[in-house]
Coordinates of C-alpha atoms in Angstrom, one line a residue:
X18 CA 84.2 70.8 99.9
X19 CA 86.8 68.2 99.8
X20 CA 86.6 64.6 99.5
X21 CA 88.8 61.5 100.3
X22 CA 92.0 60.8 101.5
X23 CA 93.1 64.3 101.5
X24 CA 90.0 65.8 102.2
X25 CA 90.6 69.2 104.5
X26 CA 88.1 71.9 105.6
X27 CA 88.1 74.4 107.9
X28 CA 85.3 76.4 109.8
X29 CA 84.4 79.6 108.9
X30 CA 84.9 81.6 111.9
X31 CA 82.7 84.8 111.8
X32 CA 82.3 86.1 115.8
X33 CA 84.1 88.1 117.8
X34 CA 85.7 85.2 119.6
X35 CA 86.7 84.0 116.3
X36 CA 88.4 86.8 115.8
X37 CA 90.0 87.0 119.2
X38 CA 92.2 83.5 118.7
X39 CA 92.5 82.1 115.7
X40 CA 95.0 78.8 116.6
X41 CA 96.0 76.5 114.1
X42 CA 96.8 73.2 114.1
X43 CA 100.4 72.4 116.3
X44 CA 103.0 70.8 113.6
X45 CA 103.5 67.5 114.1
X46 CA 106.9 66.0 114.6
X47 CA 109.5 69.4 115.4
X48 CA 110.1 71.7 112.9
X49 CA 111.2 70.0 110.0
X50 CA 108.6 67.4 110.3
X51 CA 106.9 68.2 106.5
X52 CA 110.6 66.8 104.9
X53 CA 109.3 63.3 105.8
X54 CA 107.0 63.3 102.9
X55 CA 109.1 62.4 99.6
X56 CA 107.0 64.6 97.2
X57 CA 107.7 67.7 99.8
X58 CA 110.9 67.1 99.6
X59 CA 111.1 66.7 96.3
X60 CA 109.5 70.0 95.8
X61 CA 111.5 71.8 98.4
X62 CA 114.7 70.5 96.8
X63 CA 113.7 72.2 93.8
X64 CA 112.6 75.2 95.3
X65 CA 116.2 75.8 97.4
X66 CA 118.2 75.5 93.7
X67 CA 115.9 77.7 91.9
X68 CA 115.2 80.9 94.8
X69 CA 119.0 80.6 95.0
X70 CA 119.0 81.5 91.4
X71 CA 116.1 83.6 91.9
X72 CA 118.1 85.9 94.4
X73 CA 121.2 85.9 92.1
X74 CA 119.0 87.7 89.4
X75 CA 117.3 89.9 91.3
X76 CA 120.7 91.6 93.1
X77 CA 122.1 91.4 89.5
X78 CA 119.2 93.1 88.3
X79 CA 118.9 95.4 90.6
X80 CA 122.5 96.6 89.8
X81 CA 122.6 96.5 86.2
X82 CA 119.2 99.3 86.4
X83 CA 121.4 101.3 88.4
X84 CA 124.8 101.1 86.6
X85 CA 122.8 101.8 83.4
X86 CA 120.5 104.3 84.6
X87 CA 122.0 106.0 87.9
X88 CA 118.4 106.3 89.4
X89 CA 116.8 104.9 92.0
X90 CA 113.5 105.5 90.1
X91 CA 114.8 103.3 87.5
X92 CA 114.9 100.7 90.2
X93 CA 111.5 101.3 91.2
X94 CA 109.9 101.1 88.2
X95 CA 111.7 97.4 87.1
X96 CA 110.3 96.4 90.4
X97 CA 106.8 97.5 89.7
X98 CA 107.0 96.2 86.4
X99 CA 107.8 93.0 88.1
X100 CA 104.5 92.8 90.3
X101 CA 102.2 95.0 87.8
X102 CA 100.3 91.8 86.7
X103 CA 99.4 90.8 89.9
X104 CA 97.9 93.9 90.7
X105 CA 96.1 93.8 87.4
X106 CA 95.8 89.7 86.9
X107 CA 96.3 88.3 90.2
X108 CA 92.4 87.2 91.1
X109 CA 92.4 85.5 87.8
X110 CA 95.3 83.4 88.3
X111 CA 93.8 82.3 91.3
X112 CA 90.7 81.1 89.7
X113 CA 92.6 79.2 87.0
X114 CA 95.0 77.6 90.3
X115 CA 91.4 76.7 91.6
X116 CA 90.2 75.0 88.3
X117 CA 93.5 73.3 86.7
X118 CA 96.0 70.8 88.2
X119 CA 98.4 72.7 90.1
X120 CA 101.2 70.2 89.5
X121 CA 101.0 70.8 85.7
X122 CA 100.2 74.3 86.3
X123 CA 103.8 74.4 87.7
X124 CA 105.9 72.8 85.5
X125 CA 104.2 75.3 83.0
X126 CA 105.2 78.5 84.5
X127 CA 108.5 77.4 86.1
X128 CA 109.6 76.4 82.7
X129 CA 108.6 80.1 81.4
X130 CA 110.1 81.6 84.6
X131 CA 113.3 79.8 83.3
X132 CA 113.4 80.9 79.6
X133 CA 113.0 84.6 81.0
X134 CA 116.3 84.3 82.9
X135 CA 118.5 82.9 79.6
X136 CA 116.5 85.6 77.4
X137 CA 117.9 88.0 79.9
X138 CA 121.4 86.5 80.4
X139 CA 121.8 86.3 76.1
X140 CA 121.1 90.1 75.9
X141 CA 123.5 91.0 78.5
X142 CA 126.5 88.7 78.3
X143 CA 126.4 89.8 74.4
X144 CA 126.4 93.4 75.2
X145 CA 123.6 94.5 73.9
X146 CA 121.2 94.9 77.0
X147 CA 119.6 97.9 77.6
X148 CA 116.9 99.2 80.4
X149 CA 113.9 98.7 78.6
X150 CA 115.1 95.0 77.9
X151 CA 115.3 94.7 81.8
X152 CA 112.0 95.7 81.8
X153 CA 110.7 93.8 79.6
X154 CA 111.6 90.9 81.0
X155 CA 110.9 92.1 84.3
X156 CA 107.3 92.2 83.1
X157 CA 107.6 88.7 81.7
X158 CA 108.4 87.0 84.9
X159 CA 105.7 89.2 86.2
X160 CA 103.5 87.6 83.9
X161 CA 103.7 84.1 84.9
X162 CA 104.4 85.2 88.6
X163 CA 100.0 85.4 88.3
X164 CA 99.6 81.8 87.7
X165 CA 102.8 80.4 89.7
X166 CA 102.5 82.0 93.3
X167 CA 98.7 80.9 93.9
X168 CA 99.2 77.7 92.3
X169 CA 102.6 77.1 94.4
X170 CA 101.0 78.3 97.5
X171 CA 97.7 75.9 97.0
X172 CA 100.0 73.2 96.1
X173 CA 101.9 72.8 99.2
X174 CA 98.2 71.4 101.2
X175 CA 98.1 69.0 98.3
X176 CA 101.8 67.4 99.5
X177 CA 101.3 67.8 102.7
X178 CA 98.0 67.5 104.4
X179 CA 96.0 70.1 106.3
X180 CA 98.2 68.9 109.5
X181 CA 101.2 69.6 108.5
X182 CA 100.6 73.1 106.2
X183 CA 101.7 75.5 108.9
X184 CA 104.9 73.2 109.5
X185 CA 105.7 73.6 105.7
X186 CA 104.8 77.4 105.1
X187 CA 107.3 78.1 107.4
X188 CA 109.9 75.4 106.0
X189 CA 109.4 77.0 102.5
X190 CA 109.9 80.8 104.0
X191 CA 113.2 78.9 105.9
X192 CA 114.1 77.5 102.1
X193 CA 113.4 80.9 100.5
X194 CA 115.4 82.7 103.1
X195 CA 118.6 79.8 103.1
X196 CA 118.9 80.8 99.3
X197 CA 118.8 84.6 100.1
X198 CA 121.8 84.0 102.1
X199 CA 123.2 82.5 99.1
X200 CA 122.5 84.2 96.4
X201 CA 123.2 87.8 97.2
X202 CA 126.6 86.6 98.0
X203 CA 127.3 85.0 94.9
X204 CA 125.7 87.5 92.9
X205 CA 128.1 90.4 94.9
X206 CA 131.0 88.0 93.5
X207 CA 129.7 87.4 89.7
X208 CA 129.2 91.0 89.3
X209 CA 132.4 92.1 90.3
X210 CA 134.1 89.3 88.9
X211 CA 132.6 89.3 85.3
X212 CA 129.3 91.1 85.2
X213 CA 125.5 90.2 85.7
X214 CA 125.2 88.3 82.9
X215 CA 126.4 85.0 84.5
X216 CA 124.1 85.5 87.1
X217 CA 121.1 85.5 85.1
X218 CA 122.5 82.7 82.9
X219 CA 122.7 80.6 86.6
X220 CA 119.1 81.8 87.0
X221 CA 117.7 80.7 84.1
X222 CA 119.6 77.2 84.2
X223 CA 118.4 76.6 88.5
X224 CA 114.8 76.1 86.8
X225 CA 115.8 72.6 85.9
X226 CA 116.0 71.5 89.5
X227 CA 111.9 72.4 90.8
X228 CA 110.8 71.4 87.1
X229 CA 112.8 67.4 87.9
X230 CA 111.1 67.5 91.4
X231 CA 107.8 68.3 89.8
X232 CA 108.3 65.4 87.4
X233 CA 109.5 62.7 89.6
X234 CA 106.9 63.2 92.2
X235 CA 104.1 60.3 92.8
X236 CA 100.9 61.6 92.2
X237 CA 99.1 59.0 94.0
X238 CA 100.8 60.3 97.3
X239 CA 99.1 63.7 96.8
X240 CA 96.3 64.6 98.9
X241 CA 93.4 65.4 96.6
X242 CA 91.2 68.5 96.8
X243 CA 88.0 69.0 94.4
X244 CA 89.0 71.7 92.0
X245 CA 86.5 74.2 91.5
X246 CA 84.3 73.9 88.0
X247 CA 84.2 76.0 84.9
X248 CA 81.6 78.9 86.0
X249 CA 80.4 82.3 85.6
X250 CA 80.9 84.9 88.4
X251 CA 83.7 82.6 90.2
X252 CA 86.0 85.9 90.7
X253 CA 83.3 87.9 92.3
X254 CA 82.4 84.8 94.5
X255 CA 85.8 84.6 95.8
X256 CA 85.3 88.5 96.6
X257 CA 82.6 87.5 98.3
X258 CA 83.6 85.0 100.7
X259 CA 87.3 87.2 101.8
X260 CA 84.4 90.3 102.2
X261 CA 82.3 88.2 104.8
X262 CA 85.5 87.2 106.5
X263 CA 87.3 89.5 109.1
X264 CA 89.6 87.1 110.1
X265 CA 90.7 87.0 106.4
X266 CA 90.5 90.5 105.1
X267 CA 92.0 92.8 107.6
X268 CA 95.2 90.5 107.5
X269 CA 95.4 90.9 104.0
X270 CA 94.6 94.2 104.2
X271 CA 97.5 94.8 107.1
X272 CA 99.7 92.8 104.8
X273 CA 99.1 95.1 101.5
X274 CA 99.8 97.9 103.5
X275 CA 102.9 96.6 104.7
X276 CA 104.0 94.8 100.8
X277 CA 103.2 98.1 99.3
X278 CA 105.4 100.9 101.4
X279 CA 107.5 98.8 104.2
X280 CA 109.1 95.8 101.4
X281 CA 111.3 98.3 99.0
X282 CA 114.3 96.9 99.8
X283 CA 115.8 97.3 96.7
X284 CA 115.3 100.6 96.3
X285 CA 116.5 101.4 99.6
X286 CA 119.5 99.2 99.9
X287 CA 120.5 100.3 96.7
X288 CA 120.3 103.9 97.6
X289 CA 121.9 103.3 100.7
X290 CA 125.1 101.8 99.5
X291 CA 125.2 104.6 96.0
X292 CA 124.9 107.5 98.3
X293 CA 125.0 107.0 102.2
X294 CA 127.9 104.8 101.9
X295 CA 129.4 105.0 98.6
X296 CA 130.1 101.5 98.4
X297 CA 129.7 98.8 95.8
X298 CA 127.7 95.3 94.6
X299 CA 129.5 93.6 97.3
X300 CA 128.3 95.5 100.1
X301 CA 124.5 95.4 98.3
X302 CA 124.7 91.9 98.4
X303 CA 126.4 91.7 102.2
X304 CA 123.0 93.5 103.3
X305 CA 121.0 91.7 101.5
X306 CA 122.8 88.3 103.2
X307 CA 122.1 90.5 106.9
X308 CA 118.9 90.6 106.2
X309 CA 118.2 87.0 104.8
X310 CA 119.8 85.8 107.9
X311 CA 117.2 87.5 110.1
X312 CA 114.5 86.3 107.6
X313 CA 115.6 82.4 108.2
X314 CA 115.7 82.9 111.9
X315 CA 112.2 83.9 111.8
X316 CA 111.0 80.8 109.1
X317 CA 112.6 78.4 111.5
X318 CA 110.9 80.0 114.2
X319 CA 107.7 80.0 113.1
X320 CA 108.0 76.6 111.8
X321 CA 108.5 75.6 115.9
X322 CA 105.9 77.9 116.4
X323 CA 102.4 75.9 117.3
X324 CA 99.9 78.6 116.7
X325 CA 99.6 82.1 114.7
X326 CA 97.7 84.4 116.1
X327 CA 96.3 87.8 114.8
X328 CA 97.9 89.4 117.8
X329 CA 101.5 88.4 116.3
X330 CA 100.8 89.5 113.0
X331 CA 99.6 93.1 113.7
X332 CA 102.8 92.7 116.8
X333 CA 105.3 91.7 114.3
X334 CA 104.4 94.7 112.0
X335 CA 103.9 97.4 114.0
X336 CA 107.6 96.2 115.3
X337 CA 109.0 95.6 112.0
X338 CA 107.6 99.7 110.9
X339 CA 109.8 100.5 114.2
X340 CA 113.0 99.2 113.1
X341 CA 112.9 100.5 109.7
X342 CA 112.3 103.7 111.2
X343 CA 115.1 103.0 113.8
X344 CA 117.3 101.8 110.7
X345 CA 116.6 104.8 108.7
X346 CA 117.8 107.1 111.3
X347 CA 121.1 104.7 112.3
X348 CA 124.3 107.1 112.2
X349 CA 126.9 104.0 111.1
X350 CA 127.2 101.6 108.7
X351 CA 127.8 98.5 111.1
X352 CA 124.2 100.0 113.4
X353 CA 122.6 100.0 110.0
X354 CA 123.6 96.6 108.6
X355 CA 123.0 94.8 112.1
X356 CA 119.4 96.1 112.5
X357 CA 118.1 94.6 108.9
X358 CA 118.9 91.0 111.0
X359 CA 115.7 91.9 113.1
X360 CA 114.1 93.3 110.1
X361 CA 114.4 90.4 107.8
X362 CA 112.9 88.2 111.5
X363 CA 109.8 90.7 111.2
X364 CA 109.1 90.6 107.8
X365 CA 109.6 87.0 107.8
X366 CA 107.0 86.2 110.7
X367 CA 104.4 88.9 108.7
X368 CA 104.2 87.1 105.5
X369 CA 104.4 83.2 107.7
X370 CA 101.7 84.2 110.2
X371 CA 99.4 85.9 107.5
X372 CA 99.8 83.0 104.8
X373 CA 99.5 80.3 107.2
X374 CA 96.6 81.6 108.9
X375 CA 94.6 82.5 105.7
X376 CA 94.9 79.3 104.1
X377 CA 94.3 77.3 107.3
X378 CA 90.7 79.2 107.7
X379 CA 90.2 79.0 103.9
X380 CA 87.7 76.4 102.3
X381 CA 89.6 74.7 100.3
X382 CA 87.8 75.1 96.7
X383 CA 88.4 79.1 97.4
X384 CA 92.1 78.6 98.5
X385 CA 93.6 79.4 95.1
X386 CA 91.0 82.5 94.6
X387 CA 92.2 83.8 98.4
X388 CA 96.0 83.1 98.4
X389 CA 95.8 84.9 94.8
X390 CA 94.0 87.7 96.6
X391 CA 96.2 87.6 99.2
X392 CA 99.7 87.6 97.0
X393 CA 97.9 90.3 94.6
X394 CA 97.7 92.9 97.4
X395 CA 101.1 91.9 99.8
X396 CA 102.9 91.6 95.7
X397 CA 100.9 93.3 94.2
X398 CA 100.9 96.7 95.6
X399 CA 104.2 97.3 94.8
X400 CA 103.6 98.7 91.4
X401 CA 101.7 101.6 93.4
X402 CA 104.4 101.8 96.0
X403 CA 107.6 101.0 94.6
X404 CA 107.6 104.4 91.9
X405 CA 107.0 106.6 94.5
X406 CA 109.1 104.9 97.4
X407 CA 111.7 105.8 94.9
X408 CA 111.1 109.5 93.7
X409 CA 110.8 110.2 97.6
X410 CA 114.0 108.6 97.8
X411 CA 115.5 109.9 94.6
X412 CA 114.5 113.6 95.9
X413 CA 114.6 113.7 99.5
X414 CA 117.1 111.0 100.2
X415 CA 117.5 107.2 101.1
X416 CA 116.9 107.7 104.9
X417 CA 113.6 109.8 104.3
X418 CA 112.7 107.1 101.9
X419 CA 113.1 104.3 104.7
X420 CA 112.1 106.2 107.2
X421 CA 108.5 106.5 105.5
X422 CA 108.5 102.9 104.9
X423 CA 108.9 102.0 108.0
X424 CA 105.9 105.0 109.5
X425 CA 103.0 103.6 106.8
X426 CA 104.1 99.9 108.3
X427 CA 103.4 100.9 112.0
X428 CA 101.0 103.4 111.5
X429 CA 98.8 100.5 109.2
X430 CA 99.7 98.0 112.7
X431 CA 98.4 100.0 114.7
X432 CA 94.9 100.7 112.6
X433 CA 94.2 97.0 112.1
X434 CA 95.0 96.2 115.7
X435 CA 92.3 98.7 116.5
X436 CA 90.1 97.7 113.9
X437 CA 90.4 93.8 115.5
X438 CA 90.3 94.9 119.2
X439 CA 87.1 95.7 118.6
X440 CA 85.7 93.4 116.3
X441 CA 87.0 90.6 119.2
X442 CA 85.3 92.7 122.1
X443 CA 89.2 93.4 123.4
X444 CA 90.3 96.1 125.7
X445 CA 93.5 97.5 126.1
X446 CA 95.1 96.4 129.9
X447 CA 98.0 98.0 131.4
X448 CA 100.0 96.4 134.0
X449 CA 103.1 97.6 135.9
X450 CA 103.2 95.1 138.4
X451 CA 106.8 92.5 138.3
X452 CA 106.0 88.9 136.2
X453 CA 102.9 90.2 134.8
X454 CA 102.7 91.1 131.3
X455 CA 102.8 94.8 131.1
X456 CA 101.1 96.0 128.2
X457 CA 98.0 93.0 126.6
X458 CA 94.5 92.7 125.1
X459 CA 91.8 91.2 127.3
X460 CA 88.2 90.4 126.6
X461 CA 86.0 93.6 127.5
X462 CA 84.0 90.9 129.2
X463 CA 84.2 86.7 130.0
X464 CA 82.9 85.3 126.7
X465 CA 84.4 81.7 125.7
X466 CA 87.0 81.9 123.2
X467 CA 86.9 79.8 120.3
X468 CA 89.7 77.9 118.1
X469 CA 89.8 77.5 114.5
X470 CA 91.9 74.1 113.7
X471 CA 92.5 72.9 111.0

């Protein structure tokens, strides 16, 4: 366990109860209250520049596969290329997060994350790009996407403090989301205006501004947590623990549903605006913007938000499924766009509710080993789903495509939701009477509910 100034545990919670609430810690001074530590802000400073870029690339990408290829397959498989070695590496980057210095870690792989986006920006603004190069690169940033997200995500209770975690989670899903407003518009504009390359040339060059954060930050200010030792048998101990743990694996296994068949956004949108509305970048990147816009909503949301409950995570997803359903069947282009606002607000309050949660409940020499198992499924399933999301798109259409999406999303909701009913000892209660809520879990029977703070 931890030790010192910024020593953090949390219980294990294993009972039904436990299962029933799990409340975390209320944020402490409104909902930007992590910016008043420097080295946060510092690092979210960074992080606004550099997802700005980070969106820039990926609509720019996402174009360039499609103007060179005419396939939404094409698409599919740069974006499972993209999350490949976190399917396949993702449980070891999380036991190297646990064992090295995240800070150093980080300067590391954002500095390689960087590199990839000139390599990328050289081949095309000389001409000479072709798919496989977007591939390969695809797969590069893929690469050291294995050691950056579980050593990003560990990172942020090392700034911070266990208090305030949930507060910046959300802040850092709010940051993500601001630069998705940004950057699909810009992107829309480069690419019309003088092709892709300048976008990943941007890209690459918005890696300076987290790697100066990272550097000017005062590591005595951090809150220190024992890194795990060298060992054998580490991975399968961090198995283990999430095994033993209902309140940690049937979130992650809602949320790896939900990453794998209800996040192919590109694939869809891309579709959508080829075939359905034969329009161009711009619009790709206006939908994109519509979307982000719902996503930031929902960070700053949950970043108000005092508690996460399983409840909203399994509500928010079987919701979200129902939208893209709703979406996939919309008759007009304006009924379309306007319905990825609440979409983007779902997806959003998943991925806050699940990260928050899991890390909160987490000891904190396992947190790398979990939030690595936890990014490897919602990330890493999309090399399973994203190549067939797209053949079913490529051969029966966008909205059949979506429209799939969105049925695996609820229909996965509405199995874990089950599957913790009943671990929690909850009933189903429906009541039709005015002010009272009409359709809620209760306990099958009084039993004292516990609350896992952090």
């Amino acid at each position: 366990m931890s030790t010192g100034p910024g020593a953090d545990s949390a219980p294990a919670p294993n009972t039904p109860d436990d299962i029933r609430t799990t409340a975390l810690t209320k944020p402490k001074g409104g909902t930007f209250s992590s910016l008043r530590i420097r080295n946060y802000r510092l690092f979210a400073t960074g992080q606004v520049v550099s997802n700005t870029g980070t969106w820039m690339q990926r609509i720019a990408q996402d174009w360039l596969v499609l103007s060179l290829t005419g396939s939404s397959t094409a698409v599919g498989i740069t974006t499972a290329l993209q999350f490949l070695p976190m399917l396949l590496l993702g449980l070891y980057g999380g036991v190297i997060a646990d064992r090295c210095p995240k800070r150093r870690l980080l300067l590391i792989t954002q500095s390689a994350m960087g590199v990839t986006g000139l390599a990328l920006a050289a081949l095309t603004l000389s001409g000479h790009v072709q798919v496989w190069h977007v591939y390969l690169t695809a797969l590069a940033g893929g690469l050291v996407t294995v050691l950056d997200n579980p050593a990003r995500q560990a990172f942020v209770v090392e700034m911070v403090g266990p208090d305030d975690l949930r507060n910046a989670v959300s802040l850092n899903s709010a940051n993500f989301q601001s630069a998705r407003l940004v950057g699909p518009a810009v992107a829309g504009v480069l690419i019309t205006a003088v092709g892709s390359g300048w976008a990943f040339l941007l890209n690459g060059l918005s890696f300076i501004a987290p790697i100066t954060g990272l550097l000017l930050m005062r590591t005595a200010e951090l809150h220190k947590v024992d890194r795990a030792p060298r060992g054998k048998g580490q991975l399968r101990e961090g198995l283990r623990y999430v095994a033993g743990r209902p309140d940690l694996i049937w979130p992650i296994v809602l949320v790896g549903f939900i990453g794998t068949f209800g996040f192919n956004f590109p694939i869809w949108l891309t579709a959508y605006v080829n075939d359905v509305f034969h329009a161009g970048a711009g619009t790709y990147g206006l939908l994109n913007t519509l979307m982000a816009g719902g996503s930031l909503a929902g960070a700053l949301l949950a970043a108000r938000r005092g508690t996460s409950r399983l409840r909203l995570l399994v509500g928010a997803a079987l919701f979200f499924g129902l939208l893209e359903i709703t979406a996939a069947l919309a008759p007009e282009f304006w009924l379309f766009a306007l319905l990825l606002v609440p979409i983007g607000m779902c997806g959003l309050t998943i991925n806050v509710t699940a990260n928050s949660s899991i890390q909160l409940a987490t000891d904190p020499a396992m947190r790398g080993r979990v939030m690595s198992l936890f990014m490897m499924v919602f990330m890493g399933g999309t090399p399973l789903g994203a190549p067939l999301v797209g053949w079913v798109t490529d051969e029966y259409g966008a909205r059949v495509g979506f429209c799939a999406g969105g049925a695996v999303s609820a229909l996965a909701a509405v199995g874990v939701g089950v599957v913790l009913a009943r671990l929690g000892g909850l009933r189903l209660k429906i009541d039709l009477r005015r002010g009272h809520p009409h359709v809620a879990f209760v306990p099958k029977e009084p039993a004292r509910v516990l609350t896992t703070a952090a």
